[in-house]
Amino acid sequence: MTPVGLQHYLVVSVLLFCLGLLGVLVRRNVLVIYMSLELMLNAANLALVAFSRFNNNLDGQVIVFFIITVAASEVAVGLALIVALYRRRHTTHVEDLTALKN
Amino acid sequence: MQDSLFYLFAALTLLCGVLVIANPFTRNPITSAMFLVLTIVSLAGLFVLLHAFFLAAVQILVYAGAVMVLFLFVIMLLDLKEEEGRKIKAGAGLVGLAAAGGIALVMMAVIRQSNVGVGLKAANVEGSTAALGQRLFADYALPFELISLLLLVAMIGTVLLSKKDLK
């Protein structure tokens, strides 16, 4: 077996990203879609940290630090939006939210 | 030892990731959130293997701590009993699987063809937390300050959105 290198981490990152994408496409609950978005962000983080380690360059880790901060504020605002939405429409199911369709 | 730990954490990450989006036993969002916590913790394990100790700590503190608590808080605030009965539609499932699988295949082919990282040895960056802090406060001082502004904006936005009647 070859020793674990950059490619192994990238493969894990790709698989995790596609899992998140699948969740966004398939699930119909806004909260679960949101969690799938977090999965995709985390996959990108893993790729950045792996590149940072194997290229001996710390800039990747700094960017991951910023991504985590942005993701935290994004979650706060997004969840506030979901709560406001639930208060008006009493659902978190995307198929019930068709106000922009017609 | 490190290699087997990598395979362990990678398998855990992917397994829990699958259980986040498609748990065969329940559609309950709380279960998804719990498995997302496990995914994030095993990702932190991968970060430790990559010698990104500070980021592993931040990952657990911010993601598994703050963000997931927020998620669980909102899930329990909204009473989502009726959501559990809904099924994933077969057509949407197939299309989604085809799309995500296609992208996975393309990216795997790119990684295989480009020989990325071949011959690169893992750099030995000991004490990377101090170096990271130097980077953060010297080269990236302006983005760092802007991030604090972003957090302030997010806080104000959250407070505004949570008000009873938006004017």
Coordinates of C-alpha atoms in Angstrom, one line a residue:
Chain A
M1 CA 0.0 0.0 0.0
T2 CA 1.4 3.4 -0.9
P3 CA 1.9 5.8 2.0
V4 CA -0.8 8.4 2.5
G5 CA -0.1 11.5 0.4
L6 CA -1.9 14.5 -0.9
Q7 CA -4.0 12.5 -3.3
H8 CA -5.5 10.5 -0.5
Y9 CA -6.7 13.6 1.3
L10 CA -8.0 15.1 -1.9
V11 CA -10.0 12.0 -2.6
V12 CA -11.6 12.1 0.8
S13 CA -12.3 15.8 0.2
V14 CA -13.9 15.2 -3.2
L15 CA -16.1 12.4 -1.8
L16 CA -17.2 14.6 1.2
F17 CA -18.0 17.5 -1.2
C18 CA -20.1 15.3 -3.4
L19 CA -21.9 13.9 -0.4
G20 CA -22.8 17.4 0.6
L21 CA -23.9 18.2 -3.0
L22 CA -26.1 15.1 -3.0
G23 CA -27.7 16.2 0.3
V24 CA -28.5 19.6 -1.1
L25 CA -30.0 18.1 -4.3
V26 CA -32.0 15.3 -2.6
R27 CA -33.1 16.4 0.8
R28 CA -36.2 18.6 1.1
N29 CA -35.8 19.9 4.6
V30 CA -34.2 23.4 4.7
L31 CA -32.2 22.5 7.9
V32 CA -30.8 19.3 6.4
I33 CA -29.9 21.2 3.2
Y34 CA -28.1 23.7 5.4
M35 CA -26.1 20.9 7.1
S36 CA -25.2 19.5 3.7
L37 CA -23.8 23.0 2.9
E38 CA -21.6 22.7 6.0
L39 CA -20.4 19.4 4.7
M40 CA -19.3 21.0 1.4
L41 CA -17.5 23.8 3.3
N42 CA -15.7 21.3 5.4
A43 CA -14.6 19.3 2.4
A44 CA -13.1 22.5 0.9
N45 CA -11.3 23.1 4.3
L46 CA -9.8 19.6 4.2
A47 CA -8.4 20.2 0.7
L48 CA -6.9 23.5 1.7
V49 CA -5.3 22.1 4.9
A50 CA -3.9 19.2 2.9
F51 CA -2.4 21.4 0.2
S52 CA -1.0 23.7 2.9
R53 CA 0.8 20.8 4.6
F54 CA 2.2 19.2 1.5
N55 CA 3.3 22.5 0.0
N56 CA 4.8 23.7 3.2
N57 CA 2.8 26.9 3.0
L58 CA 0.7 28.2 5.9
D59 CA -1.5 30.5 3.8
G60 CA -3.9 27.6 3.2
Q61 CA -4.5 27.3 7.0
V62 CA -5.1 31.1 7.3
I63 CA -7.8 30.8 4.6
V64 CA -9.4 27.9 6.4
F65 CA -9.4 30.0 9.6
F66 CA -11.3 32.7 7.7
I67 CA -13.7 30.2 6.1
I68 CA -14.6 28.8 9.5
T69 CA -15.4 32.3 10.7
V70 CA -17.5 33.1 7.7
A71 CA -19.3 29.8 8.0
A72 CA -20.1 30.6 11.6
S73 CA -21.7 33.9 10.8
E74 CA -23.4 32.4 7.8
V75 CA -25.0 29.8 10.0
A76 CA -26.2 32.4 12.5
V77 CA -27.8 34.5 9.8
G78 CA -29.2 31.5 7.9
L79 CA -30.8 30.0 10.9
A80 CA -32.3 33.3 11.8
L81 CA -33.8 33.4 8.3
I82 CA -35.2 29.9 8.8
V83 CA -36.8 30.8 12.1
A84 CA -38.3 33.9 10.5
L85 CA -39.6 31.8 7.6
Y86 CA -41.0 29.2 9.9
R87 CA -42.8 31.9 11.9
R88 CA -44.6 33.1 8.7
R89 CA -45.2 29.9 6.8
H90 CA -45.0 27.2 9.5
T91 CA -42.9 24.9 7.4
T92 CA -39.2 24.1 6.7
H93 CA -40.0 21.9 3.7
V94 CA -38.7 23.4 0.4
E95 CA -41.6 22.0 -1.7
D96 CA -44.1 24.0 0.3
L97 CA -42.2 27.2 -0.4
T98 CA -43.4 28.1 -3.9
A99 CA -44.2 31.8 -3.5
L100 CA -41.7 32.8 -6.3
K101 CA -42.9 30.1 -8.7
N102 CA -45.9 31.7 -10.3
Chain B
M1 CA 0.4 4.0 12.5
Q2 CA -0.3 7.4 10.9
D3 CA -1.6 5.8 7.7
S4 CA -4.0 3.5 9.5
L5 CA -5.2 6.5 11.6
F6 CA -5.8 8.3 8.3
Y7 CA -7.9 5.4 6.9
L8 CA -9.8 5.2 10.2
F9 CA -10.7 8.9 10.3
A10 CA -11.4 9.1 6.5
A11 CA -13.8 6.1 6.8
L12 CA -15.5 7.7 9.8
T13 CA -15.8 11.0 8.1
L14 CA -17.4 9.6 5.0
L15 CA -19.6 7.1 6.9
C16 CA -21.0 9.8 9.1
G17 CA -21.4 12.1 6.1
V18 CA -23.5 9.5 4.4
L19 CA -25.6 9.2 7.6
V20 CA -26.1 13.0 7.7
I21 CA -27.8 13.1 4.3
A22 CA -29.4 9.6 4.0
N23 CA -30.0 7.9 7.3
P24 CA -31.9 4.6 6.5
F25 CA -33.7 4.5 9.9
T26 CA -35.0 8.0 10.4
R27 CA -35.6 11.3 8.7
N28 CA -35.2 13.2 12.0
P29 CA -33.1 16.3 11.5
I30 CA -31.7 15.9 15.1
T31 CA -30.1 12.6 14.0
S32 CA -28.6 14.3 11.0
A33 CA -27.2 17.1 13.2
M34 CA -25.6 14.5 15.6
F35 CA -23.9 12.7 12.7
L36 CA -22.7 16.0 11.4
V37 CA -21.0 16.5 14.8
L38 CA -19.3 13.2 14.4
T39 CA -18.2 14.1 10.8
I40 CA -16.7 17.3 12.1
V41 CA -14.9 15.6 14.9
S42 CA -13.4 13.0 12.6
L43 CA -12.4 15.8 10.2
A44 CA -10.6 17.5 13.2
G45 CA -8.8 14.2 13.5
L46 CA -7.7 14.5 9.9
F47 CA -6.5 18.0 10.6
V48 CA -4.4 16.7 13.5
L49 CA -2.8 14.2 11.1
L50 CA -2.0 17.1 8.8
H51 CA -0.3 18.9 11.8
A52 CA -2.9 21.7 11.7
F53 CA -3.4 21.5 15.5
F54 CA -4.8 25.0 16.0
L55 CA -7.4 24.4 13.2
A56 CA -8.4 21.1 14.7
A57 CA -9.1 22.8 18.0
V58 CA -11.0 25.6 16.3
Q59 CA -12.9 23.1 14.3
I60 CA -14.1 21.3 17.4
L61 CA -14.7 24.5 19.4
V62 CA -16.5 26.5 16.7
Y63 CA -18.1 23.9 14.5
A64 CA -18.9 21.0 16.9
G65 CA -19.5 23.4 19.7
A66 CA -21.0 26.7 18.7
V67 CA -22.5 26.0 15.2
M68 CA -24.0 22.6 16.0
V69 CA -25.5 23.8 19.3
L70 CA -27.1 26.6 17.3
F71 CA -28.4 24.0 14.8
L72 CA -29.8 21.8 17.6
F73 CA -31.3 24.8 19.3
V74 CA -33.2 25.8 16.2
I75 CA -34.3 22.3 15.4
M76 CA -35.8 21.9 18.9
L77 CA -37.3 25.4 18.7
L78 CA -39.2 24.5 15.5
D79 CA -41.4 21.5 16.2
L80 CA -40.6 19.3 13.2
K81 CA -42.7 16.2 14.0
E82 CA -44.5 16.1 10.7
E83 CA -41.3 16.2 8.7
E84 CA -40.4 12.7 9.6
G85 CA -43.0 11.0 7.5
R86 CA -41.7 12.5 4.2
K87 CA -39.8 10.3 1.9
I88 CA -37.0 11.1 -0.6
K89 CA -38.6 11.0 -4.0
A90 CA -37.1 8.3 -6.2
G91 CA -36.7 10.6 -9.3
A92 CA -35.0 13.4 -7.4
G93 CA -32.8 10.8 -5.7
L94 CA -31.7 9.3 -9.0
V95 CA -31.0 12.7 -10.6
G96 CA -29.1 13.9 -7.5
L97 CA -27.1 10.7 -7.4
A98 CA -26.2 11.0 -11.1
A99 CA -25.2 14.7 -10.7
A100 CA -23.1 14.2 -7.6
G101 CA -21.6 10.9 -8.8
G102 CA -20.7 12.5 -12.2
I103 CA -18.9 15.4 -10.4
A104 CA -17.2 12.9 -8.2
L105 CA -16.0 10.9 -11.2
V106 CA -14.7 14.0 -13.0
M107 CA -12.8 15.3 -10.0
M108 CA -11.3 11.9 -9.3
A109 CA -10.2 11.7 -12.9
V110 CA -8.6 15.1 -12.6
I111 CA -6.7 14.1 -9.4
R112 CA -5.5 10.9 -11.1
Q113 CA -4.5 12.5 -14.3
S114 CA -2.8 15.6 -12.9
N115 CA -0.5 13.6 -10.6
V116 CA -1.0 16.3 -8.1
G117 CA 1.3 16.0 -5.1
V118 CA 3.4 13.2 -6.5
G119 CA 6.9 13.5 -5.0
L120 CA 5.8 16.1 -2.4
K121 CA 6.8 15.1 1.0
A122 CA 4.7 16.2 4.0
A123 CA 6.5 19.3 5.3
N124 CA 7.6 19.2 8.9
V125 CA 6.1 22.4 10.3
E126 CA 6.5 22.1 14.0
G127 CA 5.1 24.9 16.1
S128 CA 2.8 25.8 13.3
T129 CA 0.3 27.6 15.7
A130 CA 2.8 30.4 16.4
A131 CA 3.7 30.7 12.7
L132 CA 0.0 30.8 11.9
G133 CA -0.6 33.5 14.4
Q134 CA 2.3 35.5 12.9
R135 CA 0.8 35.1 9.5
L136 CA -2.6 36.1 10.7
F137 CA -1.6 39.3 12.5
A138 CA 1.1 40.4 10.2
D139 CA 0.3 39.5 6.6
Y140 CA -3.4 39.1 7.0
A141 CA -4.1 41.9 9.5
L142 CA -6.6 43.7 7.2
P143 CA -8.7 40.6 6.4
F144 CA -8.6 39.8 10.1
E145 CA -10.1 43.1 11.0
L146 CA -12.7 42.9 8.2
I147 CA -13.8 39.5 9.5
S148 CA -14.6 41.1 12.8
L149 CA -16.7 43.6 10.9
L150 CA -18.5 40.7 9.2
L151 CA -19.2 39.1 12.5
L152 CA -20.7 42.4 13.7
V153 CA -22.9 42.7 10.6
A154 CA -24.0 39.1 11.1
M155 CA -24.9 39.8 14.7
I156 CA -27.0 42.8 13.8
G157 CA -28.6 40.9 11.0
T158 CA -29.5 38.1 13.2
V159 CA -31.0 40.4 15.8
L160 CA -33.0 42.2 13.2
L161 CA -34.3 39.0 11.6
S162 CA -35.4 37.6 14.9
K163 CA -37.5 40.6 15.8
K164 CA -41.2 39.9 16.0
D165 CA -42.4 42.3 13.3
L166 CA -40.0 43.4 10.6
K167 CA -40.5 47.1 9.7

